[in-house]
Coordinates of C-alpha atoms in Angstrom, one line a residue:
Chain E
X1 CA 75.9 89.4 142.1
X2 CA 77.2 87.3 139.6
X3 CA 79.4 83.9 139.4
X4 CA 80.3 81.1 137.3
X5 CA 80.9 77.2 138.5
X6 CA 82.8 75.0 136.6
X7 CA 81.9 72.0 137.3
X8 CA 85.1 70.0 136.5
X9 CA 88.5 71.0 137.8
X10 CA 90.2 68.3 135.1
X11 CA 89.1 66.5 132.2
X12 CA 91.0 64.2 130.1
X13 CA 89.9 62.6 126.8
X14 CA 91.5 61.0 123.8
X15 CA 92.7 62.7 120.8
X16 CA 89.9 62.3 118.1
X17 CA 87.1 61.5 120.7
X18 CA 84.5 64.8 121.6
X19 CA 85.4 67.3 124.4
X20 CA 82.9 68.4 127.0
X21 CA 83.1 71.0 129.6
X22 CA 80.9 72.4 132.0
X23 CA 79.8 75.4 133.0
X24 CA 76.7 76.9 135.0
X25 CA 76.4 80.7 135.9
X26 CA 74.3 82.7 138.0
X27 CA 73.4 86.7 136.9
X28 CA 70.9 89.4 138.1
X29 CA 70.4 90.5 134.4
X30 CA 71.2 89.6 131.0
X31 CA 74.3 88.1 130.7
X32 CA 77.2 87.9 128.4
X33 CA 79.4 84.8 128.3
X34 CA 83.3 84.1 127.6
X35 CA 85.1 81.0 127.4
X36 CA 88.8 81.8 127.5
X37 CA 91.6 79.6 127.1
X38 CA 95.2 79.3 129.0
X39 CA 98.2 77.2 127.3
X40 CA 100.9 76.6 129.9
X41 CA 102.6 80.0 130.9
X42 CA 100.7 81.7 128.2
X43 CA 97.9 84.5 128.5
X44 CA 94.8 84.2 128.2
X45 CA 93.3 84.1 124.5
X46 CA 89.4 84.7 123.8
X47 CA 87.7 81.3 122.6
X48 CA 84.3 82.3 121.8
X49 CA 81.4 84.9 123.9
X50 CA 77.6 85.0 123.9
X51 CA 76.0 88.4 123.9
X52 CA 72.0 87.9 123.5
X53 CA 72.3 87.0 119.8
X54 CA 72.2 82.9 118.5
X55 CA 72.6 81.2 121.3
X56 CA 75.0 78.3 119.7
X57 CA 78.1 80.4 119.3
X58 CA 80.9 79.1 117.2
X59 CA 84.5 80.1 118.2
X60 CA 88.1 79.2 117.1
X61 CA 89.8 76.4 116.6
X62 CA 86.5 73.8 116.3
X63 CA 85.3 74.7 119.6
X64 CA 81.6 75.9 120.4
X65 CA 79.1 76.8 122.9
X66 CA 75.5 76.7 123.7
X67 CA 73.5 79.0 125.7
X68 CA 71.0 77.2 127.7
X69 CA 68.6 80.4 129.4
X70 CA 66.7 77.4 131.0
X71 CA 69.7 75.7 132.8
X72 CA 71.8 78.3 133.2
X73 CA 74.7 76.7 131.8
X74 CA 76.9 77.4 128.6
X75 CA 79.2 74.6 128.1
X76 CA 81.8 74.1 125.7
X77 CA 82.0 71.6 123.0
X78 CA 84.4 70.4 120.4
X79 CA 83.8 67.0 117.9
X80 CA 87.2 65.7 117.9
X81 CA 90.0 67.2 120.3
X82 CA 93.3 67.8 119.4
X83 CA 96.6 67.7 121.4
X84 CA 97.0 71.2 120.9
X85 CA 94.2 72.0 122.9
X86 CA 95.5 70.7 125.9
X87 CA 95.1 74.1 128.3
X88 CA 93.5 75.5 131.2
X89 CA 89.9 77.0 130.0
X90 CA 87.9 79.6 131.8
X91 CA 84.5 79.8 131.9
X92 CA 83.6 83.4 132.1
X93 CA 80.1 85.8 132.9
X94 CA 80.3 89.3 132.6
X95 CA 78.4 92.6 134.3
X96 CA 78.3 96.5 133.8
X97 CA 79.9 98.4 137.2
X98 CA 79.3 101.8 136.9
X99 CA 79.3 101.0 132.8
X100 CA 83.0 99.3 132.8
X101 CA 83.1 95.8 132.1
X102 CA 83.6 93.7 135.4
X103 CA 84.5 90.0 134.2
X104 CA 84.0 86.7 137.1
X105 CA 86.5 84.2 135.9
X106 CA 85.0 80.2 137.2
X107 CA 87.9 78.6 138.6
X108 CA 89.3 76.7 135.1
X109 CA 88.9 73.4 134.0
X110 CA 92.2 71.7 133.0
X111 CA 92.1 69.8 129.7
X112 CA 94.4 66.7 129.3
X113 CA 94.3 65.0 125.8
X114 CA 95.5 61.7 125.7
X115 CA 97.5 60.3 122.9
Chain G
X1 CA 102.0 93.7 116.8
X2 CA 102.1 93.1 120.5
X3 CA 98.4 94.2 121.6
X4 CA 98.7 93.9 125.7
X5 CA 102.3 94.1 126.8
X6 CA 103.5 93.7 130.0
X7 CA 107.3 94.0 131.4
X8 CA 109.4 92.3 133.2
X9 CA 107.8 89.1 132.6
X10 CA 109.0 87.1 135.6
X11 CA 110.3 89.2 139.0
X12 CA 111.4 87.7 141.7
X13 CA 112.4 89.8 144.9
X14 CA 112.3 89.2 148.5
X15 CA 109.7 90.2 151.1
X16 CA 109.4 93.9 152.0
X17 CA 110.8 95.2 148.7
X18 CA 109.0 97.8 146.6
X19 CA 108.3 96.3 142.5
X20 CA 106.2 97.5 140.1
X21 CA 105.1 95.7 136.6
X22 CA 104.4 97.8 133.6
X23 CA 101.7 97.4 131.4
X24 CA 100.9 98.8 127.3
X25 CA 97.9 98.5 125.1
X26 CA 98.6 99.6 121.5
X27 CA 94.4 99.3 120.4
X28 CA 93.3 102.4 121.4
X29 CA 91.3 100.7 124.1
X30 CA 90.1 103.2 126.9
X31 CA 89.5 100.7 129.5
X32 CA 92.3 98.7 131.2
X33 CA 93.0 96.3 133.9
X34 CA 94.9 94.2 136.0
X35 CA 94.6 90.9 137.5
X36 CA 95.9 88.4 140.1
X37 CA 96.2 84.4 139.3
X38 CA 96.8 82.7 142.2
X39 CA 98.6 78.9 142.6
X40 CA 95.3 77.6 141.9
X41 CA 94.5 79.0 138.5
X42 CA 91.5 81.5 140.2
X43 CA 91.6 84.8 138.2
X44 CA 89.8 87.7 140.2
X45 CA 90.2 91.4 138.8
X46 CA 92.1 93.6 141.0
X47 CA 91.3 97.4 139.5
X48 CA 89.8 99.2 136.5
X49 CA 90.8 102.3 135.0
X50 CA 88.5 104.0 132.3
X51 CA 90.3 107.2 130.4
X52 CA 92.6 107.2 133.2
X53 CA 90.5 107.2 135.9
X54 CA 89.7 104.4 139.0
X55 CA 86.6 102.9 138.1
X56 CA 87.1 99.4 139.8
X57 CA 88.8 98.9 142.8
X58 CA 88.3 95.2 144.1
X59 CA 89.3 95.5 147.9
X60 CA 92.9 95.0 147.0
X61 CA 95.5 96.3 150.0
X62 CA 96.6 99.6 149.6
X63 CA 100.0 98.4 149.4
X64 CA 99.1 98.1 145.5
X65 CA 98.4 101.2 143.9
X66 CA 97.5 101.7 140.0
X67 CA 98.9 104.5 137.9
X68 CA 97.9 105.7 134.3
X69 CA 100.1 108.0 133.1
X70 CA 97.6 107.7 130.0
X71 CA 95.0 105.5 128.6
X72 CA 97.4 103.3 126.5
X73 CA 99.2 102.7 129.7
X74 CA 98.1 101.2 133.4
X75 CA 101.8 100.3 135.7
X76 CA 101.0 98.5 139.0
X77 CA 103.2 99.5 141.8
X78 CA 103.6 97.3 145.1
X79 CA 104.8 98.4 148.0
X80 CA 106.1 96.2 151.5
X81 CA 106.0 93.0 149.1
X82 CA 104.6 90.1 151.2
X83 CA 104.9 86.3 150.5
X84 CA 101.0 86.1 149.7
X85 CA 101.7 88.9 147.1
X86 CA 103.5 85.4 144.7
X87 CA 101.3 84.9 141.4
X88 CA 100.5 85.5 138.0
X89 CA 99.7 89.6 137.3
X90 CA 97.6 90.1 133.8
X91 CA 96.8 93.0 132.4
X92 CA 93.9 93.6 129.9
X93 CA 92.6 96.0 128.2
X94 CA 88.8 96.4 126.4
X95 CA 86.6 98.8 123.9
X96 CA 82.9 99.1 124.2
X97 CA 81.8 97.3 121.3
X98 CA 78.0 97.2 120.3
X99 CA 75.8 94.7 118.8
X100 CA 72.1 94.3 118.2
X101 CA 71.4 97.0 119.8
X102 CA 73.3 95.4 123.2
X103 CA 76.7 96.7 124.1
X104 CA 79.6 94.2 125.5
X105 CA 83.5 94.4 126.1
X106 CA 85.3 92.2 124.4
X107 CA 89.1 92.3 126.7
X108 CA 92.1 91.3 125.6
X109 CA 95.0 90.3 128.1
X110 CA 98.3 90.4 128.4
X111 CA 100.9 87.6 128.5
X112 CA 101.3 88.0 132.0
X113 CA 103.9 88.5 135.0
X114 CA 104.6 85.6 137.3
X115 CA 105.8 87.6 140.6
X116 CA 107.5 85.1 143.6
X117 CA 108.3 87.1 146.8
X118 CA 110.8 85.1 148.5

């Protein structure tokens, strides 16, 4: 079984300053890994994944991730937040059922950026 | 272009009512979803159909049933509506994609339907 933790429910920081948030996830194999983003009443919209190749992965808008095998984590970074990325972010982990993708979501982190 | 559609975007009925929420992929994905935000924010898939057919089927009550008239489309239909049945309803859609030699889904989701049973 699989499952992802995130280990803050809210984090706020202020505009210009780095953003850090947390994620550790548990997998029987291999794992790929998401982190998805949520703007108020919005969908969801796909940040940046790890799939076994470089394990510092570089998504949009500044933001980036690091795949620690050792710690089990893959949290997400940015230098210098922006208001626009206040949002609800999702750490994801996926698994193959019966060869269709089956994605556990962690249960968000809310991202407050202070002017 | 709209990738993931979904219609209406907000419902709101009252409890025992029947409702269903429609759901269109226009990127020739063969795999599509649907999932349930709750009040809290917690995402947890509900079903998977692959070419049409049921491949996931996450202990949801049978008061919800799937249909895929074909693979560009997946409709969720509700029956009895209960007050617990109130969230957020996203549909996705995905395409095997391969790389180095391992093969991942990359899913795309709708902008959602916020469903309150009154």
């Amino acid at each position: 079984a699989q499952s992802v933790t995130q280990l803050d429910s809210h984090v706020s920081v202020s505009e210009g300053t780095p953003v850090l948030l947390r994620c550790n996830y548990s997998s029987s194999y291999s794992p790929s890994l998401f982190w998805y983003v949520q703007h108020p009443n919005k969908g969801l919209q796909l940040l940046l994944k790890y799939t076994s190749a470089a394990t510092l992965v570089k998504g949009i808008n500044g933001f980036e991730a690091e795949f620690k095998k050792s710690e089990t984590s893959f949290h997400l970074t940015k230098p210098s937040a922006h208001m626009s990325d206040a949002a609800e972010y999702f750490c994801v982990v996926s698994d193959r059922d019966f060869g269709n993708e089956k994605l556990t979501f962690g249960t968000g982190t809310r991202l407050t950026i202070i002017p | 272009d709209t990738a993931v559609s979904q219609t209406p975007k907000y419902l709101v009925t009252q409890m025992g009512n029947d409702k269903s929420i429609k759901c269109e992929q226009n990127l020739g994905h063969d795999t599509m979803y649907w999932y349930k935000q709750d009040s809290k924010k917690f995402l947890k898939i509900m079903f998977s159909y692959n070419n049409k057919e049921l491949i996931i089927n996450e202990t949801v009550p049978n008061r919800f049933s799937p249909k895929s008239p074909d693979k560009a489309h997946l409709n969720l239909h509700i029956n009895s509506l209960e007050l617990g049945d109130s969230a957020v309803y996203f549909c996705a859609s995905s395409q095997e994609l391969g790389t180095t030699g391992k093969n991942f889904y990359e899913q795309y989701f709708g902008p959602g339907t916020r469903l309150t049973v009154t």
